[in-house]
Coordinates of C-alpha atoms in Angstrom, one line a residue:
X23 CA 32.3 -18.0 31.4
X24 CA 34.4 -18.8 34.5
X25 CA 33.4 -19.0 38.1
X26 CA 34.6 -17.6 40.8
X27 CA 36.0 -18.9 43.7
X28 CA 32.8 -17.9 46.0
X29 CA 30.7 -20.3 43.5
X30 CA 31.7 -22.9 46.3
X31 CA 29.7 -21.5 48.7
X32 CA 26.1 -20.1 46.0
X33 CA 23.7 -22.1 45.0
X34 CA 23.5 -21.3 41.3
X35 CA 20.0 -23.2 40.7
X36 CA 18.9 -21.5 42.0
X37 CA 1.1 7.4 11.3
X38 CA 1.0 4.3 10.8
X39 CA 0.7 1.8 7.7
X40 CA -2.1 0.7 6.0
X41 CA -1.2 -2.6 6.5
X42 CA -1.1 -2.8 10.2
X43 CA -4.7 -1.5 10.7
X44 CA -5.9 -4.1 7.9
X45 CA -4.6 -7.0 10.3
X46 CA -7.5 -5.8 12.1
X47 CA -11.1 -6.1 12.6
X48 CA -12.6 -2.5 12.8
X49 CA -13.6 -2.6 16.5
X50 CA -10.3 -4.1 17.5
X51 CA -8.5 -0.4 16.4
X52 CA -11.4 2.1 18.4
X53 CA -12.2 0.5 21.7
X54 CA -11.0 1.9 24.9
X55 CA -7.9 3.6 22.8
X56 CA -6.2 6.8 25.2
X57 CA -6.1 10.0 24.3
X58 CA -2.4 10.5 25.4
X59 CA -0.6 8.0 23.6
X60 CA 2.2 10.5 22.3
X61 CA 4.1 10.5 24.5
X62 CA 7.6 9.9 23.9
X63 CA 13.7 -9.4 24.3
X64 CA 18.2 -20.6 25.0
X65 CA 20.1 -19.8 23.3
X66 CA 21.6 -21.9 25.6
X67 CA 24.8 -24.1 25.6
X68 CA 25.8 -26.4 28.9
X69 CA 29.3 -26.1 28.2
X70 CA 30.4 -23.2 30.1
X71 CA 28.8 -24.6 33.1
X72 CA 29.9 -27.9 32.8
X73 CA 34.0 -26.3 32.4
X74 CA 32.9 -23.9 35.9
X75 CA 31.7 -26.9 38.1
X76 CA 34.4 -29.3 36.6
X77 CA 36.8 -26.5 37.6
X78 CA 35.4 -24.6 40.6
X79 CA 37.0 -26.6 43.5
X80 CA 40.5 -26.1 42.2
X81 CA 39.5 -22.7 41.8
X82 CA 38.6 -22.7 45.3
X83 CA 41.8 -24.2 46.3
X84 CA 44.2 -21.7 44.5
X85 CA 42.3 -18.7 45.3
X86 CA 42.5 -19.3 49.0
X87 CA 47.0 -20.3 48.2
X88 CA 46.6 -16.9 46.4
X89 CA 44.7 -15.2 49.5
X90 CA 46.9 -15.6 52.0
X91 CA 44.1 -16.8 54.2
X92 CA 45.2 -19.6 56.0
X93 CA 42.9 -22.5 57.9
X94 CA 41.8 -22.0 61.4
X95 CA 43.6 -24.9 63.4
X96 CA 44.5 -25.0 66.6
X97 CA 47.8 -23.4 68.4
X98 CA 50.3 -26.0 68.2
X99 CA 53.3 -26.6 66.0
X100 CA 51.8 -29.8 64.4
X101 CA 48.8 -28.0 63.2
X102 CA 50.5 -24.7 61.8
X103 CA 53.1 -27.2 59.9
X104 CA 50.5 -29.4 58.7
X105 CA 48.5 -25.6 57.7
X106 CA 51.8 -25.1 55.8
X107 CA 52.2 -28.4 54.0
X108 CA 48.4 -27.7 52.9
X109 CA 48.9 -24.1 51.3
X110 CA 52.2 -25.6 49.7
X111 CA 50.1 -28.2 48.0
X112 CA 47.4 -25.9 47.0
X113 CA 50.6 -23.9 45.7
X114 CA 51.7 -26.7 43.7
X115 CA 48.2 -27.8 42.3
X116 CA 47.6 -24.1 40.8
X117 CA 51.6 -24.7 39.1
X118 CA 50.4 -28.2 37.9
X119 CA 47.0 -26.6 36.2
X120 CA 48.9 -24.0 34.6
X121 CA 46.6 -21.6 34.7
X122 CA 46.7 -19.3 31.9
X123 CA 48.1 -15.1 33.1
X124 CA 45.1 -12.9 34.5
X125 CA 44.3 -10.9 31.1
X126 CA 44.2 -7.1 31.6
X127 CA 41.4 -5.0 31.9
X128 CA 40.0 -2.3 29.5
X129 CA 39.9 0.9 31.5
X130 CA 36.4 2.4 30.5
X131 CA 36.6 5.3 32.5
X132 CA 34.9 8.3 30.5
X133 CA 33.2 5.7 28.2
X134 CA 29.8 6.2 27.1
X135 CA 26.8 5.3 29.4
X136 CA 25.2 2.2 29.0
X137 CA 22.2 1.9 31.2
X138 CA 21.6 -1.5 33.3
X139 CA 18.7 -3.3 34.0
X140 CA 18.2 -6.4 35.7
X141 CA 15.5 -8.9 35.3
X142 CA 13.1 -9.8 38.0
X143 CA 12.0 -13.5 38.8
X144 CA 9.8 -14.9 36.4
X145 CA 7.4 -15.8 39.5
X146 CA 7.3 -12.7 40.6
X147 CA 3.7 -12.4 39.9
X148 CA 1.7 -15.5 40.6
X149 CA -1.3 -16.8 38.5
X150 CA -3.9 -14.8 40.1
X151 CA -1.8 -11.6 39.0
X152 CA -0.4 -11.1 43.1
X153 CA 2.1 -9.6 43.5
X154 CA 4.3 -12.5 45.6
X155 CA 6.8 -11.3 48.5
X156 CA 6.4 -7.8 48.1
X157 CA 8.6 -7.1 51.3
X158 CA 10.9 -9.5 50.1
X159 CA 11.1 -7.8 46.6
X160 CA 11.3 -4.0 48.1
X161 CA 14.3 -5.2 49.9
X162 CA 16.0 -6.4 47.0
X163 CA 14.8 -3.5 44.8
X164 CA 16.5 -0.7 47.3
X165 CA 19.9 -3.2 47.6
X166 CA 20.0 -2.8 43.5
X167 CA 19.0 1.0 43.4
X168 CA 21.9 1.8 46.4
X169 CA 24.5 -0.1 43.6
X170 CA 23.3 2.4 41.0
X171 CA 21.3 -0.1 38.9
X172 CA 19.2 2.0 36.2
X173 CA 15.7 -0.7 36.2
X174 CA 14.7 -3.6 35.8
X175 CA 12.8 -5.8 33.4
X176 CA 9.8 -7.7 33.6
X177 CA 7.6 -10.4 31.9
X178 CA 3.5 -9.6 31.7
X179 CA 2.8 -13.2 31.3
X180 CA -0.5 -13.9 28.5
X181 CA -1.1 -17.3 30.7
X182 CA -1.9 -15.1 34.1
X183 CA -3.2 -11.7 32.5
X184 CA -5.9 -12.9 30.5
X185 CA -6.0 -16.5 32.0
X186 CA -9.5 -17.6 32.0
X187 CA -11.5 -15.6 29.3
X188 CA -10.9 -13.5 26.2
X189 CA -10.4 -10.1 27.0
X190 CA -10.9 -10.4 30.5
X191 CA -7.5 -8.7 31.2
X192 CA -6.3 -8.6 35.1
X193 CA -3.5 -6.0 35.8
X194 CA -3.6 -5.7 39.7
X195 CA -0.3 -7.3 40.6
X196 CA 1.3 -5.8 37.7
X197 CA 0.5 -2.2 39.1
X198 CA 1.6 -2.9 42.5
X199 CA 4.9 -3.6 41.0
X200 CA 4.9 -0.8 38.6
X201 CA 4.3 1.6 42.0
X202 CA 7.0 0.1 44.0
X203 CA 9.4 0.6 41.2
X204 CA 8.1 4.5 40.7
X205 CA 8.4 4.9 44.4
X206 CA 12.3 4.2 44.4
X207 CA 12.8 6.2 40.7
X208 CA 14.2 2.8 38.9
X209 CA 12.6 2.6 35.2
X210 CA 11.0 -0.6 34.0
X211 CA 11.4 -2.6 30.7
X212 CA 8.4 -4.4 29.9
X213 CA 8.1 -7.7 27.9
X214 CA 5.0 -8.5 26.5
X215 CA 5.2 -12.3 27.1
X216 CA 3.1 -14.2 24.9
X217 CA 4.6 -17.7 25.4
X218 CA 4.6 -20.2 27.9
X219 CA 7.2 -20.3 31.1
X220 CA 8.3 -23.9 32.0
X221 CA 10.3 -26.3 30.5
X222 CA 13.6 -24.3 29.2
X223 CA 16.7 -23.7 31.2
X224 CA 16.5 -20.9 33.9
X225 CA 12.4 -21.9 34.2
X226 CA 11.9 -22.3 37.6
X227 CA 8.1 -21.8 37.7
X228 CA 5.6 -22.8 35.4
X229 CA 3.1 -20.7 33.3
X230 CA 0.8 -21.9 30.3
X231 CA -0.8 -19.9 27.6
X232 CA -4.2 -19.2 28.5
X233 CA -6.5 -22.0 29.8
X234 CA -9.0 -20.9 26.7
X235 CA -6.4 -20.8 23.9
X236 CA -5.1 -24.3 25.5
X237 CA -8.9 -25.4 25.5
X238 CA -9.4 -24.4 22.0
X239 CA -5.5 -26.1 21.3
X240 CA -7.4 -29.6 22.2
X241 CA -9.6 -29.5 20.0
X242 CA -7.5 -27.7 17.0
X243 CA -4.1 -28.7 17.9
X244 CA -2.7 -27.0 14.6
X245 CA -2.6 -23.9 16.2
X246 CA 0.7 -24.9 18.2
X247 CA 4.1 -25.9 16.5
X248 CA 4.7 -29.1 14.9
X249 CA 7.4 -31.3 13.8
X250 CA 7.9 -33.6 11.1
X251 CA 6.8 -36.6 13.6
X252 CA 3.7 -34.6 14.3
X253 CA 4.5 -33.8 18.1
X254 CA 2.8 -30.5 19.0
X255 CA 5.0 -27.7 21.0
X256 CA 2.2 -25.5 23.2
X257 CA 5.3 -22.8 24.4
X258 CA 3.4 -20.6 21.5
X259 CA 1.1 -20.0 19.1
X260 CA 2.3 -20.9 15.1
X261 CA 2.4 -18.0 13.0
X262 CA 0.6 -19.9 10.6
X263 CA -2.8 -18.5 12.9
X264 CA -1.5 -15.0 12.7
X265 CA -4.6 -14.4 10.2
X266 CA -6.6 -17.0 10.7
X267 CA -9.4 -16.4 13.2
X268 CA -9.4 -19.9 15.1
X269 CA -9.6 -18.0 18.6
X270 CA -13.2 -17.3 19.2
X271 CA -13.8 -15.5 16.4
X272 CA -10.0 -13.1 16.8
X273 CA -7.0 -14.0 14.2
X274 CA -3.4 -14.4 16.6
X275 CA -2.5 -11.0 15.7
X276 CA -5.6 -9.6 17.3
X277 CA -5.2 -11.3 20.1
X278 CA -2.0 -9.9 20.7
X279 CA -2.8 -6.3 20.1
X280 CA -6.2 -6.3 21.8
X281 CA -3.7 -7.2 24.7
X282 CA -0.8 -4.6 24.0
X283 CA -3.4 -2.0 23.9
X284 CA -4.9 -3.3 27.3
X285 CA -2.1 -2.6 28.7
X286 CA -1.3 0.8 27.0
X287 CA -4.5 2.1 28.7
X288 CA -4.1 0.6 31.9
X289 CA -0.6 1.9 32.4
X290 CA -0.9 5.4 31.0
X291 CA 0.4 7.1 33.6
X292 CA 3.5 5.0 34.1
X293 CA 4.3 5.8 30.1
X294 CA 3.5 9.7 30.8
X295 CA 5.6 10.0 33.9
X296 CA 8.9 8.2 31.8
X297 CA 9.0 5.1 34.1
X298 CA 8.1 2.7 31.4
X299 CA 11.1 3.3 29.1
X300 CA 11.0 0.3 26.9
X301 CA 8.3 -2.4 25.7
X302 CA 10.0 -5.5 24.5
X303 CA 8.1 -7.6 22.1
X304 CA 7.7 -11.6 22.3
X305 CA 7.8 -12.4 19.3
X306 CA 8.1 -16.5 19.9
X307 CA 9.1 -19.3 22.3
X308 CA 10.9 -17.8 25.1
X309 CA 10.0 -14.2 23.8
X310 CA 12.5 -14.5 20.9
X311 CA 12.0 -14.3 17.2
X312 CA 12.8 -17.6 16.1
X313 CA 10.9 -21.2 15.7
X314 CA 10.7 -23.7 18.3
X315 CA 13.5 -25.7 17.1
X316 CA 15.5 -27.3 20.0
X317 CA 12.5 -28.4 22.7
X318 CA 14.2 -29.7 25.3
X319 CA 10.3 -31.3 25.8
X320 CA 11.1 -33.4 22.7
X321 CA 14.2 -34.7 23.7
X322 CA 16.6 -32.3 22.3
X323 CA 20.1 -32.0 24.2
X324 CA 23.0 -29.4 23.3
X325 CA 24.6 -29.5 20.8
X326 CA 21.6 -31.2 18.6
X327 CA 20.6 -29.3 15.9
X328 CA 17.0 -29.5 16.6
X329 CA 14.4 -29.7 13.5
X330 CA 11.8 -27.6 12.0
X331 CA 8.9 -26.4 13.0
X332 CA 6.3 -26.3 10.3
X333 CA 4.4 -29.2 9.8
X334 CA 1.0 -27.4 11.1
X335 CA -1.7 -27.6 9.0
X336 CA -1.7 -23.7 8.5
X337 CA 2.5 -23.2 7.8
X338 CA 1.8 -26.4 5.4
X339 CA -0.8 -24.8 3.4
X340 CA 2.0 -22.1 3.0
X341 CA 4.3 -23.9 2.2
X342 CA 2.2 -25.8 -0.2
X343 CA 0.9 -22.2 -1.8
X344 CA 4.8 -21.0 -2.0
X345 CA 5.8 -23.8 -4.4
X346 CA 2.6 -23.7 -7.0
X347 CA 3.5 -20.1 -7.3
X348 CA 7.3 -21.1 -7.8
X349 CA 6.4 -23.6 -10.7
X350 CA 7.2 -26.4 -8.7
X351 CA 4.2 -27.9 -6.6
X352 CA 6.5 -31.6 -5.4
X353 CA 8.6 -28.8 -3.2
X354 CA 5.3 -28.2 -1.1
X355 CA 6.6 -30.2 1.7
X356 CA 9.9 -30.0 4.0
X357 CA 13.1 -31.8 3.7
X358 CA 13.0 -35.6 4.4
X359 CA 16.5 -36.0 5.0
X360 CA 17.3 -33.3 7.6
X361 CA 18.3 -36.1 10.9
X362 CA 16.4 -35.2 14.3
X363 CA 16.8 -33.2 17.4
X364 CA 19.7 -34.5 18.1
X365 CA 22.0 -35.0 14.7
X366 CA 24.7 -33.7 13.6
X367 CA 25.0 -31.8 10.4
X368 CA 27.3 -33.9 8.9
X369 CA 25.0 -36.9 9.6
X370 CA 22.3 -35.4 7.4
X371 CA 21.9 -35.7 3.8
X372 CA 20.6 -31.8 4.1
X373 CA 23.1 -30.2 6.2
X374 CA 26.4 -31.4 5.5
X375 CA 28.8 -30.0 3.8
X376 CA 27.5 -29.8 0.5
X377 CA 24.7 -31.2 1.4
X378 CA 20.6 -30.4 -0.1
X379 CA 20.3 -27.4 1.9
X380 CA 22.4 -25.2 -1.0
X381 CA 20.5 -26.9 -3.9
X382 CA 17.3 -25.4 -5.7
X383 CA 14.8 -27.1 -3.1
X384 CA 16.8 -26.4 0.0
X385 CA 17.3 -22.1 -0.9
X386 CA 13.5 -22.9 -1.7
X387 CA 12.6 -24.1 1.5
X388 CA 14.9 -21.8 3.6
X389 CA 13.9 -18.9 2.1
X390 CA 10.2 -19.8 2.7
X391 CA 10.6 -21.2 6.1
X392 CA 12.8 -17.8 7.0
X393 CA 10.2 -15.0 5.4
X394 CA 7.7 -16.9 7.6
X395 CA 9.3 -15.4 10.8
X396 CA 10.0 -12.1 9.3
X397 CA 6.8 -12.0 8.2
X398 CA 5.4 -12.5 11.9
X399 CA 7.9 -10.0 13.1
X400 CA 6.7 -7.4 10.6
X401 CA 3.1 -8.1 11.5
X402 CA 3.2 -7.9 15.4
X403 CA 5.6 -5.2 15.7
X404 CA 3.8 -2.8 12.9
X405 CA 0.7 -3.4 15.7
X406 CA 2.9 -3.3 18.4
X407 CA 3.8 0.6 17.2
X408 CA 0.3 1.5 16.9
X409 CA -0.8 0.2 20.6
X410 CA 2.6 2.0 21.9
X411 CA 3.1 5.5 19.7
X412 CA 5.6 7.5 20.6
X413 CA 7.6 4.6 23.3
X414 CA 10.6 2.5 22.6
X415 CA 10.1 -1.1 21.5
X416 CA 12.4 -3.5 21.4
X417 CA 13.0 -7.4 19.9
X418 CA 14.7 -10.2 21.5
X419 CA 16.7 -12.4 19.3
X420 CA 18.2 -16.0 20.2
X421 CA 22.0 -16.4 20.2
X422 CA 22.1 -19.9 18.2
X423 CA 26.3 -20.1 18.5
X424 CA 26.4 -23.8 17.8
X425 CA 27.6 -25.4 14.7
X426 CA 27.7 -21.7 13.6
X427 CA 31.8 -23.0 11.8
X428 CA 29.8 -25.6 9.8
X429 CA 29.3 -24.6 6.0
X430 CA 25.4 -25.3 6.7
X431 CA 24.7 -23.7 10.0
X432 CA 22.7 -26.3 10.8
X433 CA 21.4 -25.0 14.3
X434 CA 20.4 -21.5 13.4
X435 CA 18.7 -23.0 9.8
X436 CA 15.9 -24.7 11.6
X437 CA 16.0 -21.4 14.4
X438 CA 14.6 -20.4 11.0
X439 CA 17.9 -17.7 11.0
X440 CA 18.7 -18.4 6.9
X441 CA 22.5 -17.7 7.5
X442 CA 25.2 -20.6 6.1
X443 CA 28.3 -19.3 5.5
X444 CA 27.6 -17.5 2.0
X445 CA 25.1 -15.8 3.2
X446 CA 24.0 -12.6 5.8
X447 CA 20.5 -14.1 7.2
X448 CA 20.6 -11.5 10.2
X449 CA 20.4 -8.3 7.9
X450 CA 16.9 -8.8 6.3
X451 CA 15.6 -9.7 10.5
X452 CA 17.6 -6.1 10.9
X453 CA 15.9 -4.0 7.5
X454 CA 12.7 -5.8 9.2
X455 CA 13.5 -4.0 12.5
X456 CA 14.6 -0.8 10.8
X457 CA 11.1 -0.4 9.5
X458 CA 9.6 -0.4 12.5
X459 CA 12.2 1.7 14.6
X460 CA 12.4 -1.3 16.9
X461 CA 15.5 -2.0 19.0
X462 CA 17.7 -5.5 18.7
X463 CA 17.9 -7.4 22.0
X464 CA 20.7 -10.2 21.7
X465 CA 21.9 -12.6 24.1
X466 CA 24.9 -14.6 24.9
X467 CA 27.2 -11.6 25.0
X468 CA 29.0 -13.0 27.6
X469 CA 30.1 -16.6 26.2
X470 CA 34.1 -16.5 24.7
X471 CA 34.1 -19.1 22.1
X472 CA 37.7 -20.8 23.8
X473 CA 35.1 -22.0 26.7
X474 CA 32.8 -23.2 24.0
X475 CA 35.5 -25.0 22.5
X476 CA 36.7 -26.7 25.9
X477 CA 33.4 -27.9 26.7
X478 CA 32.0 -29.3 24.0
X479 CA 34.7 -29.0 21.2
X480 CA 32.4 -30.8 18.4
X481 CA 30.0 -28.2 18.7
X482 CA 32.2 -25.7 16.4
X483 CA 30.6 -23.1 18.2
X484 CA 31.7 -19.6 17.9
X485 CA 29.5 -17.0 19.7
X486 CA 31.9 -14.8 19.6
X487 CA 31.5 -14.6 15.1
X488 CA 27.9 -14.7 15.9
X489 CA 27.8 -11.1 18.0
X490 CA 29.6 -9.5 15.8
X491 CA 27.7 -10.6 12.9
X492 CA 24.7 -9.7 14.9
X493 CA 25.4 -6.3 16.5
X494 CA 26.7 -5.0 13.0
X495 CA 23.8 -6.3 11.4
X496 CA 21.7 -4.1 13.1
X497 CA 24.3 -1.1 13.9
X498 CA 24.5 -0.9 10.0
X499 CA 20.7 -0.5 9.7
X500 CA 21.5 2.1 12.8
X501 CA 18.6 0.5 15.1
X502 CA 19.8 0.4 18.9
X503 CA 20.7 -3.0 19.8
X504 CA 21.0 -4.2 23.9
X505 CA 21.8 -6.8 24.9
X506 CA 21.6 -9.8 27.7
X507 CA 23.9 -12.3 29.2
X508 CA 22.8 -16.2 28.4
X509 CA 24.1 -17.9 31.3
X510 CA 24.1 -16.8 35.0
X511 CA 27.4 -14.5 35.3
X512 CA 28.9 -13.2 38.6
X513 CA 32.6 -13.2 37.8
X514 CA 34.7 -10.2 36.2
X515 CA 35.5 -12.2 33.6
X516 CA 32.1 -12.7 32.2
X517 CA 31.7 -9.3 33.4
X518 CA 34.7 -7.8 31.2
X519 CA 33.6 -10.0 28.3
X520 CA 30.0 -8.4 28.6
X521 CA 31.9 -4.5 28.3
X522 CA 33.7 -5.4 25.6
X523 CA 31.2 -6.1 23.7
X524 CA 29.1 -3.3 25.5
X525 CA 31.7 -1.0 24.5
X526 CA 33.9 -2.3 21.1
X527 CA 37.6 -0.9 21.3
X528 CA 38.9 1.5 19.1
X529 CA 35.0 1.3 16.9
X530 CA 35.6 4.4 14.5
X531 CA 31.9 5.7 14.9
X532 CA 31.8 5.3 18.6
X533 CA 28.9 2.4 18.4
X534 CA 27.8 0.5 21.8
X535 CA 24.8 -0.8 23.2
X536 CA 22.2 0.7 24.3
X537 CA 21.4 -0.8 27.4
X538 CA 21.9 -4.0 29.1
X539 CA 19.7 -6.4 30.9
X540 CA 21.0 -8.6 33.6
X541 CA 20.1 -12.2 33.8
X542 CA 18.7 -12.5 36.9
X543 CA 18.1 -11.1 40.0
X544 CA 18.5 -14.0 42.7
X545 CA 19.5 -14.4 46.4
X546 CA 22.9 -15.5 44.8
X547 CA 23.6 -12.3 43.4
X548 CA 22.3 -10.6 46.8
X549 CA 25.6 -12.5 48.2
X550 CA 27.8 -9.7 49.6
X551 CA 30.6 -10.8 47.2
X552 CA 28.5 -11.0 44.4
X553 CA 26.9 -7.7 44.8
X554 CA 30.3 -6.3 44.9
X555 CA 31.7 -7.3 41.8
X556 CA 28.1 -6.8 40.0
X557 CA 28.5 -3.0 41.3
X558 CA 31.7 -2.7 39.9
X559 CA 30.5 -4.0 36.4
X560 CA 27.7 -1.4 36.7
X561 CA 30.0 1.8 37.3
X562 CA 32.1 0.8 34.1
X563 CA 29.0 0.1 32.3
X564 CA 28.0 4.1 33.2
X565 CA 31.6 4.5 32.4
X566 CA 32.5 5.5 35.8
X567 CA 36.1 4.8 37.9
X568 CA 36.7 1.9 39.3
X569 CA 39.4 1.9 42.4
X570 CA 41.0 -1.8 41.9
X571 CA 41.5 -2.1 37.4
X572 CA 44.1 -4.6 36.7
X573 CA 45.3 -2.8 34.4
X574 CA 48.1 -5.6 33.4
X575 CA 48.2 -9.0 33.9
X576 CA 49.6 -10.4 37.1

């Protein structure tokens, strides 16, 4: 992803299955259930960001050459000739960078309509569920509904709903919110956030789990993730307490859906009226299906290939199970030779090329460690349907593009995404979706794998391969897949990456996404510039004409 020349002047830190009611206690199913309930998402990589700063001021320079926009200086002969000599050289430096030609644009006039949402702060509701800066926010809200914007997407944060006691749920600022998005007739998407905010890239405020799981965490620390050095990751609960009833007397699972179906009754109305269209589903750290793997916490720096996350006492005693029913009790335990946070996969016995993870213990081991987080996905969302009959749910997976031209896949293996190169380990997370008519969230849409290579070239990153694998995955199990950009984007070229991914030329059956979410909304994309482009992007997302298409490449 490039940026723009006006990056100089933004601050850019800124009936249902048996199964699913037998995860439950009996009470947990009939209490405070509504009547009307039929009604009808780090992966992250540095090296785009790196390539934009590196680049931005000679971006600066040549745009201005290009602009025709000359200094202010004062009215004398010296200074217009030195303005001249100055707008020559920027001339020159744009020759000597040889940048490549300006690559046409797709018209997607006519094009299908792919709705766009954008997400809101993730402080936008503080820990006493207030509803922060309304004024601030309504402003902002009507600026995004006068460029056409469809929604917007928000987290309903675990940590400040049900904060200080189990079951003691607190909605208030959440249904401020809700109105002020009814008023102005935007929908919402709502994620069901059952992870801790802090600590990952883009976190700018901090929210824990709630001080009573964290409470009972000090005294059972198993119920959080754990490596192989025994250093405990509180972003989530392990899925190894899914069915074990460790908090106060409720199994994970419970907890959860006692939660989901809090909010179901409190927000009837919003889901009667249409305004809720979507409930997305956390499913794991950062509200993704996947382990815990690259904690930047722990030390783990791109492109690292981070380590799993199983050595709780509950995932071990699953482990341990797994192999006495495979004949082969030794493989009980994980893989001693698979480096740290930080290796490479060619410095690992179990990742390189030919390396452990394609023997008999390794497909072991994978295949245990990967059913472990379908499993959890199968579990929550089967609940997740019975709290939210009749409305669309949705699942946000992580776009782990690194390493993904390695034999091994190293960086997605311990994601716990079983996919090496001679084998599809995004289709059985897809059949898993399938059953549960849940939609496919994906991110990184917007990364071109040439910038990946600039950046950090030993990466043998390809998020481009790892879309399409992705999006097929789940368009051949016909589920609805959206989608989400990784990085912050305000530039058409990110933007024209983002449709043509949105929109895949020349597709025989016509498949595209079904909506898009917009990472984030910010006083930097309030910019006047900014705003312009990102209205542009959202009339070609609708498939609407835009007035200025380079249509060939100047």
């Amino acid at each position: 992803m490039a940026f723009s020349s006006r990056h100089i002047f933004s601050d850019v830190r800124g009936a249902f299955p048996c199964e699913a009611l037998a995860l439950l206690s009996p009470n947990s199913v009939t209490q405070n259930f509504p009547r009307s309930v039929r009604a009808a998402r780090s992966s992250w990589s540095r090296s785009s960001f790196k390539r934009s700063r590196n680049r931005s001021q000679a971006d600066f320079v040549a745009s201005t050459a290009r602009s025709g926009d000359k200094p202010t200086v004062r009215d004398s002969n010296e200074d217009r000739a030195l303005a001249d000599v100055i707008l020559d050289a920027a001339d020159d430096r744009e020759e000597v960078v040889d940048r490549p030609p300006k690559a046409p644009e797709r018209d997607f006039t006519g094009t299908a309509y792919v709705p766009v949402y954008v997400m809101l702060p993730l402080g936008v509701i503080d820990m006493e569920c207030e509803l922060v800066d309304p004024d601030g926010l309504l402003d902002q809200l009507k600026i995004l509904k006068s460029v056409d914007v469809d929604g917007v997407m928000v987290d309903c944060w675990w940590g400040i709903v049900e904060a200080a006691a189990p079951q003691a749920y607190n909605w208030k600022g959440y249904r401020k919110l809700f109105q002020m998005v009814r008023d102005l007739k935007l929908k919402l998407q709502v994620v069901m956030s059952f992870h801790e905010c802090g600590g990952n890239v883009g976190d700018d405020v901090h929210i824990p789990l709630p001080s009573w799981v964290t409470e009972i965490g000090k005294m059972n620390p198993d119920i959080f993730f754990t490596d192989r050095d025994g250093r405990r990751n509180s972003e989530c609960l392990t899925w190894g307490i899914d069915k074990e009833r460790v908090l106060r007397g409720r199994t994970a699972v419970e907890a959860y859906f006692d939660y989901m179906r809090s909010f179901r009754v409190e927000f009837d109305e919003f889901f009667e009226d249409g305004i809720i269209s979507e409930i997305e589903i956390g499913l794991g750290p950062c509200g993704e299906l996947r382990y815990p793997s690259y904690p930047a916490k722990h030390g783990w720096e791109y492109p690292g290939i981070g380590e799993f996350q199983c050595y709780d006492q509950y995932l071990m005693k699953s482990l341990k199970r797994a192999a006495e029913l495979r004949g082969h009790s030794f493989w009980g335990t994980g893989p001693d030779n698979a480096g740290s946070y930080n290796s490479r996969p060619h410095e690992t016995g179990f990742f390189r090329d030919g390396g452990d993870y394609d023997s008999y213990y390794g497909r072991f081991f994978l295949n245990w460690y990967s059913r472990v987080l379908i499993d959890h996905g199968d579990r929550i969302l089967a609940l997740a349907n019975l709290a939210f009959e009749g409305s669309c749910t949705a699942t946000k997976l992580s776009g782990i593009h690194w390493w993904y031209k390695t034999a091994s896949h190293a960086a997605e293996l311990t994601a716990g995404f079983y996919n090496p190169s001679n084998r599809d380990g995004y289709a059985p997370i897809a059949a898993m979706l399938k059953k549960h008519e849940t939609a496919l969230n994906f991110t990184c849409v917007e990364l071109r794998t040439l910038d990946q290579h600039e950046g950090f070239p030993e990466a043998l990153a390809d998020p481009e391969g790892l879309v399409w694998q992705v999006l097929n995955a789940a368009w051949d199990v016909s589920i609805p897949v959206a989608s989400e950009n990784a990085l912050p984007c305000y530039d058409r070229e990110g933007y024209n990456k983002i449709l043509e991914n949105a929109k895949p030329r020349n597709d025989p059956d016509g498949r595209h996404l079904s909506a898009f979410t917009y990472l984030r909304l910010s006083p930097v994309l309030m910019e006047r510039l900014n705003l312009m482009e990102f209205e542009r992007f959202v009339k070609r997302m609708h498939g609407e004409a835009v007035s200025d298409l380079q249509l060939r490449a100047e």
